[in-house]
Coordinates of C-alpha atoms and ligand atoms in Angstrom, one line a residue:
X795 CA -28.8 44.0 19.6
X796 CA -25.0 44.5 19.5
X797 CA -22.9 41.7 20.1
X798 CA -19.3 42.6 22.4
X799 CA -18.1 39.8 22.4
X800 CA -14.1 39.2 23.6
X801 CA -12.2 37.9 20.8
X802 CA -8.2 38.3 22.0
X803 CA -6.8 37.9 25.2
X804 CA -3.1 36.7 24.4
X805 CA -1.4 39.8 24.2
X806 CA -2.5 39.5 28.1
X807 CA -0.3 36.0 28.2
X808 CA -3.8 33.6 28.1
X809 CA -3.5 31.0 25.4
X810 CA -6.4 30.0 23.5
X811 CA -7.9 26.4 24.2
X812 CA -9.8 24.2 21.4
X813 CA -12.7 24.6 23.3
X814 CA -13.0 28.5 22.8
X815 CA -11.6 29.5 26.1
X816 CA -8.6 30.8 27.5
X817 CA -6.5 29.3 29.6
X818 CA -3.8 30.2 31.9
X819 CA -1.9 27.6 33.1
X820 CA 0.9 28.9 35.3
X821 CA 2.8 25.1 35.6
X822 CA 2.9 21.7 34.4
X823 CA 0.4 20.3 37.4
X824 CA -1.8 19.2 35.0
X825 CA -3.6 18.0 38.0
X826 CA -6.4 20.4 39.3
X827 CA -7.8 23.4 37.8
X828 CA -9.8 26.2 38.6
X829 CA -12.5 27.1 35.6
X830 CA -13.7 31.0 35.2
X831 CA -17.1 31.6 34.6
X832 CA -18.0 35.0 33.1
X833 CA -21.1 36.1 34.6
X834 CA -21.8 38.1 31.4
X835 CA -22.9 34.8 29.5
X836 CA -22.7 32.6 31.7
X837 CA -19.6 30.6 29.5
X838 CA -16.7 28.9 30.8
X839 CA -14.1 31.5 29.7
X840 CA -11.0 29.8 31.2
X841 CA -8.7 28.0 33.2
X842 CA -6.1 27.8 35.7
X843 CA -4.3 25.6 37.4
X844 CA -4.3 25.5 41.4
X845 CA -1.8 25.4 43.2
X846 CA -0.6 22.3 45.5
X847 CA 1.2 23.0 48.9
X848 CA 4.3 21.7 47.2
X849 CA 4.2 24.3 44.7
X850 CA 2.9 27.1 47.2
X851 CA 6.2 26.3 49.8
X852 CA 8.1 26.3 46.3
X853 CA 6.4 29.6 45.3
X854 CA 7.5 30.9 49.2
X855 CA 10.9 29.7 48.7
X856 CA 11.3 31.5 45.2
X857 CA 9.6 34.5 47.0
X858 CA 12.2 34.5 49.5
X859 CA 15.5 34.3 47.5
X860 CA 14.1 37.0 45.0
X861 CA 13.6 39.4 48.7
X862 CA 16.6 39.0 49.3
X863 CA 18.1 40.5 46.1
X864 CA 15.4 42.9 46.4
X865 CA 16.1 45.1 48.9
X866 CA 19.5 45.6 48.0
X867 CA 18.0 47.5 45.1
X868 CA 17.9 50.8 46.1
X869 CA 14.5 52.1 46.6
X870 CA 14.0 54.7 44.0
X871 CA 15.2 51.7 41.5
X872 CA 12.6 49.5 42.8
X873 CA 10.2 52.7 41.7
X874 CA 11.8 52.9 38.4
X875 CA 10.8 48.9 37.7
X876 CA 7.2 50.1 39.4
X877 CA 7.4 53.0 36.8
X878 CA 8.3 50.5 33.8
X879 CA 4.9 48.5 35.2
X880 CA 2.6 51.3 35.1
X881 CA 3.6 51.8 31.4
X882 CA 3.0 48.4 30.7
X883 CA 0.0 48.8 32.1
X884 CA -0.6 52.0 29.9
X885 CA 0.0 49.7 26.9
X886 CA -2.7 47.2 28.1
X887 CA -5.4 49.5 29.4
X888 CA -7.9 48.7 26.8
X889 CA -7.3 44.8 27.1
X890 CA -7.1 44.2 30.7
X891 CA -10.1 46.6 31.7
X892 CA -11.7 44.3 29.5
X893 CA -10.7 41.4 30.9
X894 CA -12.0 42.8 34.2
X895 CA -15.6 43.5 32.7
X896 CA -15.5 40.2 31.1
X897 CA -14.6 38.0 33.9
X898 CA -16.0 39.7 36.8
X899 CA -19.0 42.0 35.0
X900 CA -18.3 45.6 35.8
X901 CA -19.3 47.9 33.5
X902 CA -16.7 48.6 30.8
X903 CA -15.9 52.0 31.9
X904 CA -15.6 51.1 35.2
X905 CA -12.9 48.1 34.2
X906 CA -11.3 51.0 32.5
X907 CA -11.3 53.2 35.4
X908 CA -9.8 49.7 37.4
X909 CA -6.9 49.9 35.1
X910 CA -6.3 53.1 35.9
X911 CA -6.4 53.0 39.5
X912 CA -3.4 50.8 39.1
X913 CA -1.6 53.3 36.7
X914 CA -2.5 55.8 39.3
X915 CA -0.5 53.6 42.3
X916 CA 2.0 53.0 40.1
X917 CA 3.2 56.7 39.6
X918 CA 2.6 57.4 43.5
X919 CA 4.7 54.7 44.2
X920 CA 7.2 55.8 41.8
X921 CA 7.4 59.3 43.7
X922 CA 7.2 57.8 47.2
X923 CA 10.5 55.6 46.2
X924 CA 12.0 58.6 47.0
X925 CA 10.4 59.4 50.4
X926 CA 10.2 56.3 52.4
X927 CA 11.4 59.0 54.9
X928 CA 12.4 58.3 58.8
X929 CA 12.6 60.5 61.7
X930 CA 16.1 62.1 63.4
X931 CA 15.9 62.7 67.2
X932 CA 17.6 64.6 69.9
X933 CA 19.7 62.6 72.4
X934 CA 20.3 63.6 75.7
X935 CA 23.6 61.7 75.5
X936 CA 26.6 63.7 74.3
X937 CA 27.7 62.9 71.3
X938 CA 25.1 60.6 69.7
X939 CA 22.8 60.1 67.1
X940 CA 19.3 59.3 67.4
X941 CA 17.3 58.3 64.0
X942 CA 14.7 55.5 62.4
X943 CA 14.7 54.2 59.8
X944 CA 12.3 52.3 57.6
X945 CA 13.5 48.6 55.9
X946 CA 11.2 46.0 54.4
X947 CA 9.4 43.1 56.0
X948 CA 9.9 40.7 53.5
X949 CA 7.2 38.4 51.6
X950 CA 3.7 40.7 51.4
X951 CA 1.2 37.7 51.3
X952 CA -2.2 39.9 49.6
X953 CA -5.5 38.2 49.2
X954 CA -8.2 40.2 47.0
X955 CA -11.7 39.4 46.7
X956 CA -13.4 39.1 43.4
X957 CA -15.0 42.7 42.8
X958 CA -11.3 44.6 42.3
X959 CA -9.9 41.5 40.6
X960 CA -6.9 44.0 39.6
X961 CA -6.7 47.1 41.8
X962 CA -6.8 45.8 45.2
X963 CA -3.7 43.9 44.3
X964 CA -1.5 46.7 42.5
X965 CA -2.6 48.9 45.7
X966 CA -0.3 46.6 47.8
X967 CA 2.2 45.3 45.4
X968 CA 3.2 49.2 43.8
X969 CA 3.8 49.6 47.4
X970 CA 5.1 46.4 48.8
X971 CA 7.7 46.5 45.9
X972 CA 9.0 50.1 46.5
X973 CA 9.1 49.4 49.9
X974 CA 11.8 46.4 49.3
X975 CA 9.2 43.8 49.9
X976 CA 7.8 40.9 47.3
X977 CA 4.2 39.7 47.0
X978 CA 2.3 36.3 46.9
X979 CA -1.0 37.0 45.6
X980 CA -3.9 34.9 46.1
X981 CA -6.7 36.3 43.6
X982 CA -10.0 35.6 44.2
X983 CA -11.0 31.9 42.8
X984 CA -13.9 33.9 40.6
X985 CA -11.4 35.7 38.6
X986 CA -8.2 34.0 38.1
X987 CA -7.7 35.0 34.2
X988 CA -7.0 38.7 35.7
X989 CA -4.5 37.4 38.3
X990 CA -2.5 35.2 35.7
X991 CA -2.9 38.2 33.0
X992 CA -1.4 40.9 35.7
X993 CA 1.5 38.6 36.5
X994 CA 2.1 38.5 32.6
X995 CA 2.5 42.2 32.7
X996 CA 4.9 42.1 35.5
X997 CA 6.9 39.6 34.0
X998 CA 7.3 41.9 31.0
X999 CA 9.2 44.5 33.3
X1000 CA 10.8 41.4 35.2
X1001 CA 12.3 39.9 31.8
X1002 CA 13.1 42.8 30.3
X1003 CA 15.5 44.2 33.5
X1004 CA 16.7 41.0 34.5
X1005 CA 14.8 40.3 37.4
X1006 CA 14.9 37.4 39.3
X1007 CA 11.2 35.3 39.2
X1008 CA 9.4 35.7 43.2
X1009 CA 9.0 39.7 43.2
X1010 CA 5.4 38.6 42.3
X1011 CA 3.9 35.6 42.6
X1012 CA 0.6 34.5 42.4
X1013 CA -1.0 31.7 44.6
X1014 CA -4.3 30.2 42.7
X1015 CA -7.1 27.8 44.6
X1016 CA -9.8 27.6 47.4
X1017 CA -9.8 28.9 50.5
X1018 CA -7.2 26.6 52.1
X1019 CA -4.3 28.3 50.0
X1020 CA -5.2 31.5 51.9
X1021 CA -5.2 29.0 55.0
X1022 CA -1.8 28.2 53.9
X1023 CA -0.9 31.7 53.7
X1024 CA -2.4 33.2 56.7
X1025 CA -0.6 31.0 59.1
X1026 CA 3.0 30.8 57.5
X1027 CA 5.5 32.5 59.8
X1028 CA 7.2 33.1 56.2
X1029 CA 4.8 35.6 55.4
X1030 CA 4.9 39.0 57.9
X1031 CA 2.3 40.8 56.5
X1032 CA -0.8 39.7 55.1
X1033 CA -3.0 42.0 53.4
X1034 CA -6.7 40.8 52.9
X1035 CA -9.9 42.3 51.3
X1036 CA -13.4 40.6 51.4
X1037 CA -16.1 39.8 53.6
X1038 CA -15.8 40.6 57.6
X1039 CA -16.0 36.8 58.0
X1040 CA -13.3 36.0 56.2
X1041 CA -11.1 39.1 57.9
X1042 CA -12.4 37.7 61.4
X1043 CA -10.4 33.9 60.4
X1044 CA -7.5 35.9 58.8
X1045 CA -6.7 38.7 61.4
X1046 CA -7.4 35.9 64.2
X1047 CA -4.6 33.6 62.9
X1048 CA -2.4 36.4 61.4
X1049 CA -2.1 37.2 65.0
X1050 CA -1.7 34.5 66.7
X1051 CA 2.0 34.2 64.9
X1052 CA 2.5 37.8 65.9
X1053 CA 2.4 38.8 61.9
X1054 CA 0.5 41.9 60.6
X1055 CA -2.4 42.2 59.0
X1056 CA -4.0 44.5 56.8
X1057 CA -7.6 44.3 56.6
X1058 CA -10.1 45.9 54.2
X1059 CA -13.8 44.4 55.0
X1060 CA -17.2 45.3 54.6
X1061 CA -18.8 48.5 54.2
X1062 CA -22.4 49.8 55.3
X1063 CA -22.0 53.0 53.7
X1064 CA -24.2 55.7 53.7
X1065 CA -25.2 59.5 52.5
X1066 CA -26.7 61.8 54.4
X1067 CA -29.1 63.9 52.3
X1068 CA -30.1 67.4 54.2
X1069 CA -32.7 70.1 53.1
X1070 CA -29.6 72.2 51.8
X1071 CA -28.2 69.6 49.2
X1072 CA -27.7 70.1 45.5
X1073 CA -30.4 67.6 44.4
X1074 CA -28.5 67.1 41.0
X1075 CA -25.3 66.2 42.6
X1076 CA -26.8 64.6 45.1
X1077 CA -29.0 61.8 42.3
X1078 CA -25.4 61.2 40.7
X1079 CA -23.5 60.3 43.6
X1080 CA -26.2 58.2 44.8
X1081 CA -26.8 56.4 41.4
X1082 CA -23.1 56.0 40.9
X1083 CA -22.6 54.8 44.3
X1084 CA -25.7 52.7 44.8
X1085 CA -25.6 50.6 40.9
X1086 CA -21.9 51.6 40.1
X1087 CA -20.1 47.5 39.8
X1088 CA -23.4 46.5 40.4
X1089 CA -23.9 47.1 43.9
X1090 CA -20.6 45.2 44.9
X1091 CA -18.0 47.4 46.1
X1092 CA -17.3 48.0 49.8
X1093 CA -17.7 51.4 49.2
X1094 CA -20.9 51.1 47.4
X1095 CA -23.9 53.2 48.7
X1096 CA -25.9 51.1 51.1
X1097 CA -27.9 53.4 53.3
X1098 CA -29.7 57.3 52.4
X1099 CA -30.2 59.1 55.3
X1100 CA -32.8 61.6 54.0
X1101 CA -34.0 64.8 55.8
X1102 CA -38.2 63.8 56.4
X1103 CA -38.4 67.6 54.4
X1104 CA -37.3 66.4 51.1
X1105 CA -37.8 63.0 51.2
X1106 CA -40.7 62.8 48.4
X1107 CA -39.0 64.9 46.2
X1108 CA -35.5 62.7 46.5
X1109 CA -37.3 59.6 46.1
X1110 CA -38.9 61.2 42.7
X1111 CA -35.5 61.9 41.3
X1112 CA -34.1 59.1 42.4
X1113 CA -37.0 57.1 40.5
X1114 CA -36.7 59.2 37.4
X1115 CA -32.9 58.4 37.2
X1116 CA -33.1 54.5 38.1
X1117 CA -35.9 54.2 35.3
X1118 CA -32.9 55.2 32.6
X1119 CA -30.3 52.8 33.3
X1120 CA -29.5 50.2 31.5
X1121 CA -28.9 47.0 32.3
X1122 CA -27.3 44.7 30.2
X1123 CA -23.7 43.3 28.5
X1124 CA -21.1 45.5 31.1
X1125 CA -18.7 45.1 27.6
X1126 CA -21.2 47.5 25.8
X1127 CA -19.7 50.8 26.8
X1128 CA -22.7 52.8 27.7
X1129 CA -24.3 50.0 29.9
X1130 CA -24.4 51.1 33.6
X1131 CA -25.3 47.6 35.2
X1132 CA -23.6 44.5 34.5
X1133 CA -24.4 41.3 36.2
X1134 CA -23.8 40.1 39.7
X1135 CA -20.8 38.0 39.8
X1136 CA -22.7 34.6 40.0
X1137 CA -25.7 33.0 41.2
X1138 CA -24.9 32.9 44.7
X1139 CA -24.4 36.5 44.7
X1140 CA -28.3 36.9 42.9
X1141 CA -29.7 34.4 45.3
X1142 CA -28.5 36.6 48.4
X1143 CA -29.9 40.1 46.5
X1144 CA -33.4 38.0 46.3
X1145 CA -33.2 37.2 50.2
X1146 CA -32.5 40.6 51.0
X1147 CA -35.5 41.9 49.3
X1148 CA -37.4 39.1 50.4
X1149 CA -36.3 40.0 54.2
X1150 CA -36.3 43.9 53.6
X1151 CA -40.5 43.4 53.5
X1152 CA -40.1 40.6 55.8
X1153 CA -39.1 43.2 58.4
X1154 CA -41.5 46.0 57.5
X1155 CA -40.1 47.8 54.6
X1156 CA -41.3 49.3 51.8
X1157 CA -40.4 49.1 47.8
X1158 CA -39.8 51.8 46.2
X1159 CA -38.3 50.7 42.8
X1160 CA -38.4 46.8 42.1
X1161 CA -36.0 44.8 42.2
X1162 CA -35.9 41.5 40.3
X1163 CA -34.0 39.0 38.3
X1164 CA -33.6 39.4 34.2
X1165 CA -34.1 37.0 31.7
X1166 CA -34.7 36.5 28.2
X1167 CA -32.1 37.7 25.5
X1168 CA -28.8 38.8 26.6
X1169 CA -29.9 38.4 30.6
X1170 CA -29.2 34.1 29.8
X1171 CA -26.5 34.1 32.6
X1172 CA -29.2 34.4 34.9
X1173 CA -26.9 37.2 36.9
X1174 CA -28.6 40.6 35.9
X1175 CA -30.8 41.9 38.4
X1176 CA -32.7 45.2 38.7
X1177 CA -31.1 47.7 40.8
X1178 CA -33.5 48.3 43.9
X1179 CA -35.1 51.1 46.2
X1180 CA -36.8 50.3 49.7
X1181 CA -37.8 52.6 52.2
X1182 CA -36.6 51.3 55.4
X1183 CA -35.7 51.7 59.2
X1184 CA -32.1 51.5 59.9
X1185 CA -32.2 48.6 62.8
X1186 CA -34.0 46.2 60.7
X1187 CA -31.2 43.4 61.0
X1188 CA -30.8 42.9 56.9
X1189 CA -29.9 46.7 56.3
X1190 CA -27.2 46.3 59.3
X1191 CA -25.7 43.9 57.1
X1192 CA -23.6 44.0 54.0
X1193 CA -25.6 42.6 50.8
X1194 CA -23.0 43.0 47.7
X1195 CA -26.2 43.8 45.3
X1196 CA -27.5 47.0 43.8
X1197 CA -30.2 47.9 46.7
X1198 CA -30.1 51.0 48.5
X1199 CA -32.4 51.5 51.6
X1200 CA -33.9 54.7 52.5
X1201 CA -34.6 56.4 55.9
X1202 CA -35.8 59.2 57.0
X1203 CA -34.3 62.0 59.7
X1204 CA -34.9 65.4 61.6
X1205 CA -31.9 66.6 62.9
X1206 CA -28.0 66.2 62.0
X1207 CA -27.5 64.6 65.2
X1208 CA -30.1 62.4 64.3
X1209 CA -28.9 61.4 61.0
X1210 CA -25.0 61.2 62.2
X1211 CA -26.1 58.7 65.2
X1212 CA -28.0 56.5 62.3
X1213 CA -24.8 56.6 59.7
X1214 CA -22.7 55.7 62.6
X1215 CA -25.2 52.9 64.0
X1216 CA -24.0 50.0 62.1
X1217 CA -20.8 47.3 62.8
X1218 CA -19.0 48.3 59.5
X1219 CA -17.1 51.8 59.3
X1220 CA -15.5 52.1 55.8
X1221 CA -17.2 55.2 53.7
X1222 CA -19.3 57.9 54.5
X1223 CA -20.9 60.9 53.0
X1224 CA -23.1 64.3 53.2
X1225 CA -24.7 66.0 50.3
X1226 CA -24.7 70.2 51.6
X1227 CA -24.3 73.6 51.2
X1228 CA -24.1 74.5 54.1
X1229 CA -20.6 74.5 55.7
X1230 CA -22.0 74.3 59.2
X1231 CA -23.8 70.8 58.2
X1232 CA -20.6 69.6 56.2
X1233 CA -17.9 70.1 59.1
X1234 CA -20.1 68.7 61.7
X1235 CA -20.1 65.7 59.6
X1236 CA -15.9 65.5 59.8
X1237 CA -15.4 66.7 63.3
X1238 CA -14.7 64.4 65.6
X1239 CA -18.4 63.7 66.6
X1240 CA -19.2 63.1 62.8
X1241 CA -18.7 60.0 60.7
X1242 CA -16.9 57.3 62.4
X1243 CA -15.9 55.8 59.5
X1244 CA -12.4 55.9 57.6
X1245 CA -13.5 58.2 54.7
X1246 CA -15.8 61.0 55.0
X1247 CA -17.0 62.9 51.7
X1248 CA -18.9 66.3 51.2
X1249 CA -20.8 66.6 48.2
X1250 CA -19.1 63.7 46.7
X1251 CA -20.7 59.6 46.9
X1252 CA -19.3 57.1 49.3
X1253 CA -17.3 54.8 46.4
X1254 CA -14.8 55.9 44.1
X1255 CA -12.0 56.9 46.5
X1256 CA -8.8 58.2 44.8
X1257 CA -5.6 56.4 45.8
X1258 CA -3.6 59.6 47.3
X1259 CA -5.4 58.7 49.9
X1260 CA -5.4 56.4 52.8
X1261 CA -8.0 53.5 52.0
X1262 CA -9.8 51.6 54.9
X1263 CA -12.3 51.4 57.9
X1264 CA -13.0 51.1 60.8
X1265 CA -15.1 49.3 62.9
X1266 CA -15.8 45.8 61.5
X1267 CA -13.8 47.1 58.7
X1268 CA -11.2 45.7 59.7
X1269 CA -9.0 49.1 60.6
X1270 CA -6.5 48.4 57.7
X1271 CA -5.3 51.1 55.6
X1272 CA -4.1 50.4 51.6
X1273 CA -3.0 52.8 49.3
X1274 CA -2.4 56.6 49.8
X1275 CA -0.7 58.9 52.5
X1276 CA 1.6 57.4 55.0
X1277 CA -0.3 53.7 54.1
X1278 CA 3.3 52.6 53.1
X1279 CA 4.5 52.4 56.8
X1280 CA 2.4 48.9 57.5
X1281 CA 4.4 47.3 54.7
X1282 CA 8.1 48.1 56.3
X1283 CA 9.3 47.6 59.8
X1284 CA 10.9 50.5 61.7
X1285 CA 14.3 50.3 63.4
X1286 CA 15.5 52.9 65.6
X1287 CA 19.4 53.5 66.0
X1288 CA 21.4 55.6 68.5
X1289 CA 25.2 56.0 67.6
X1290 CA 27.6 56.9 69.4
X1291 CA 30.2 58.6 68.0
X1292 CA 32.1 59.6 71.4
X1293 CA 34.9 58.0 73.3
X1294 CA 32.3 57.0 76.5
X1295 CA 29.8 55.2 77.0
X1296 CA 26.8 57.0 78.9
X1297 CA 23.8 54.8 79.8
X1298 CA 20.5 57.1 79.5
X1299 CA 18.8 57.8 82.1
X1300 CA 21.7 58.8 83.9
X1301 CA 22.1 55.6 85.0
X1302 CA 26.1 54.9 87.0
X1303 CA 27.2 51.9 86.3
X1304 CA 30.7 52.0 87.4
X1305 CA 33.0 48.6 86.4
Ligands
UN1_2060 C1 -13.3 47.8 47.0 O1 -14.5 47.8 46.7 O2 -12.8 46.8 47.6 O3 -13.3 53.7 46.4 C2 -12.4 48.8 46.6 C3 -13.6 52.9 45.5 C4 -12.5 52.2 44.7 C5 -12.0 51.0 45.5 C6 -13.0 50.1 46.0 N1 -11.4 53.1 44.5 O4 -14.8 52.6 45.3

């Protein structure tokens, strides 16, 4: 068996330890640190030091100084420096997509494809530097001016969750930093090294143009430096991606101080399979969707919603295709399945199975835990079928592991009602021909969800799109289309240019 084994990370600004790992120690606390654990071998690969509330109001204060030089830059500057980053980012596809397989397991191609999701937001926001555009209005006073305009909040506070350790972040901060605002980024404590290595790569652009350090910050520790985030008046938007849990605590508090938040949670995302589907496309979406990162996207494919007519024959194919992936090292380019980020993660993919027959369903390919050579981690599990009803209380909820759950339908309205009949809203999808089925599905009586596909899976969104959910979602929307508004605060201004001064309304006010 082939070893891929990571040899190099400095070029990504992590420093080689004695001990064989890498470490990426972002101050002179030599107090605390946060090890990474690669779920690939199981190895301490890293480590980073957390940061202290000292540091963190130091980090804010930074943050804050380098805003206000920033948005005196004019905007299609700021998308020049976003340009120079994407380049960068060019340079160090190979690396960092690594880096991402490495510390969080994806498959390699799919760490790739990460990296280029952030080259991809990169050149949007480099176009939309030039179109942060505002209305004009008509007045009904003479001789005034009516128009909004768009200026920047000021410190973007974005918390990602482990399973886009890079992308999530570069969604917001490509943005955030055309828009005029900076970012403090608190990565997810299971993969620092890609946080630390992504600020490296900004700080090449930074140094190299003169920068002052705060237009992108990153944050690193538990749960209570979000804490320390989420309830900082300091911070007026906080953009957060994880669990529904989390985004409950986070949008709670966010409001209570009258910020904003942006919230990406948890998906429950199904396909609807109807007689008139192309099988073909129909077994790779599904695959893709259902394995792809292991089961742990938010827009992985939970749920098929299978018309009782084809049901045999989709659970053959589906059978036949799960019985040739391969399971194993995600740095081995042609693997499919990596491992499960850690053993907490494999210990909820076992209850689930364990509570899927509990509740009356069916197997239909077996799941299970590997072991033996190469599968020492203890992470790798086997991607999973069961056949399923869709009110049994563990397929209403979100398990971040490769099992999908079949059911069955008769009719469209049927199948829509049980895709809609969960708390989470994020992605949604039909596999037909037939255009009377597929615009059904998007009319307003469709999918309630945030993204609606025909003849495509649920996960793998492009980001010229807007990126969110609804429901317990969270309603946030990242990335694509008019997504930049929620990171800028709108002013409207009437001028007058006249010699009086009309009240509207027609208001007399005689002094
Ligand atoms: C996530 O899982 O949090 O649509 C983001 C997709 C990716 C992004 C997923 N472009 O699957």
């Amino acid at each position: 068996m082939a070893t891929y084994s990571i040899t190099d990370f400095s070029a990504l600004g992590l420093k080689p330890t004695n001990a064989g790992t890498w470490t990426g120690r972002q101050s002179s606390n030599a107090g605390t640190s946060l090890t990474s654990y690669s779920p690939v071998d199981g190895k301490a690969i890293g480590e980073v030091s957390t940061t202290t509330r000292a540091e963190y109001d130091a980090a804010l204060e930074k943050a804050h100084a380098a805003f206000v030089h920033w948005r005196t830059i004019p905007a299609p500057k700021r998308g020049e420096y976003v340009r120079q980053f994407g380049d960068v980012l060019r340079a160090n596809k190979d690396l960092l997509g690594k880096l991402v397989s490495y510390e969080m397991g994806k498959s390699l191609q799919e760490g790739w494809g990460e990296v280029q999701e952030m080259i991809d937001i990169c050149d949007y926001a480099v176009g939309l530097s030039r179109q942060l555009t505002g209305l004009t209005f008509q007045s009904e006073r003479p001789n005034h001016h009516m128009m909004e305009q768009w200026h920047p909040l000021g410190i973007v506070g974005v918390i990602s969750a482990f399973n886009f350790p890079v992308a999530v972040w570069s969604w917001n901060a490509a943005l955030a930093w055309v828009c005029g605002d900076v970012v403090v980024w608190k990565a997810s404590e299971k993969a620092p090294l890609c946080a630390v290595a992504c600020q490296h790569l900004w700080n090449q652009v930074a140094t190299s143009n003169d920068l002052p350090e705060g237009i992108s910050t990153i944050v690193t520790g538990a749960v209570e430096v979000g804490q320390w985030m989420t309830a900082d008046m300091r911070v007026p938007l906080v953009s957060a991606t994880g669990s529904t849990a989390m985004g409950r605590k986070v949008g709670s508090v966010v409001a209570e101080r009258f910020g904003r938040s942006i919230l990406e949670l948890g998906g429950n995302n199904a396909i609807i399979v109807t007689p008139e589907a192309d099988l073909k496309m129909t077994v790779i979406g599904t695959v893709f969707g259902a394995v792809g990162t292991a089961g742990q996207r938010c827009t992985s494919t939970r749920r098929l919603i299978v018309h009782e007519s084809i049901f045999n024959k989709v659970v053959d194919v589906l059978k036949k295709a799960y019985s040739q992936l391969t399971i194993g090292n995600p740095l081995d380019p042609t693997v499919h399945v990596g491992p499960l980020i850690d053993s907490a993660a494999v210990a909820q993919y076992e209850r689930a199975l364990t509570e899927v027959v509990r509740e009356g369903g069916t197997i239909l390919v077996e799941g299970g835990v590997l072991s033996g050579p190469g599968y020492e981690s203890g992470c790798y599990v086997k991607p999973a079928i069961a056949h399923v009803e869709n009110h049994f209380a563990i397929v209403q909820h979100e398990t971040f592991a490769p099992i999908l759950y079949l059911m069955t339908y008769s009719t469209l309205e049927e199948a829509i009602a049980l895709q809609n009949r969960v708390p989470q809203g994020l992605s949604s999808a039909i596999m037909t021909l037939n255009m009377r089925e597929a615009h059904t599905f998007l009319s307003a009586a469709g999918s309630d969800c945030g993204i609606a596909n025909v003849n495509i899976g649920t996960s793998g969104a492009e980001i010229g799109g807007a990126f969110g959910g609804e429901k317990e979602t969270g309603g946030g929307r990242e990335s694509g289309s008019d997504s930049w508004k929620a990171y800028m605060r709108r002013q409207t201004n009437t001028l007058n240019y006249g010699n009086n001064l009309p009240l509207a309304q027609g208001i007399v006010f005689n002094i």
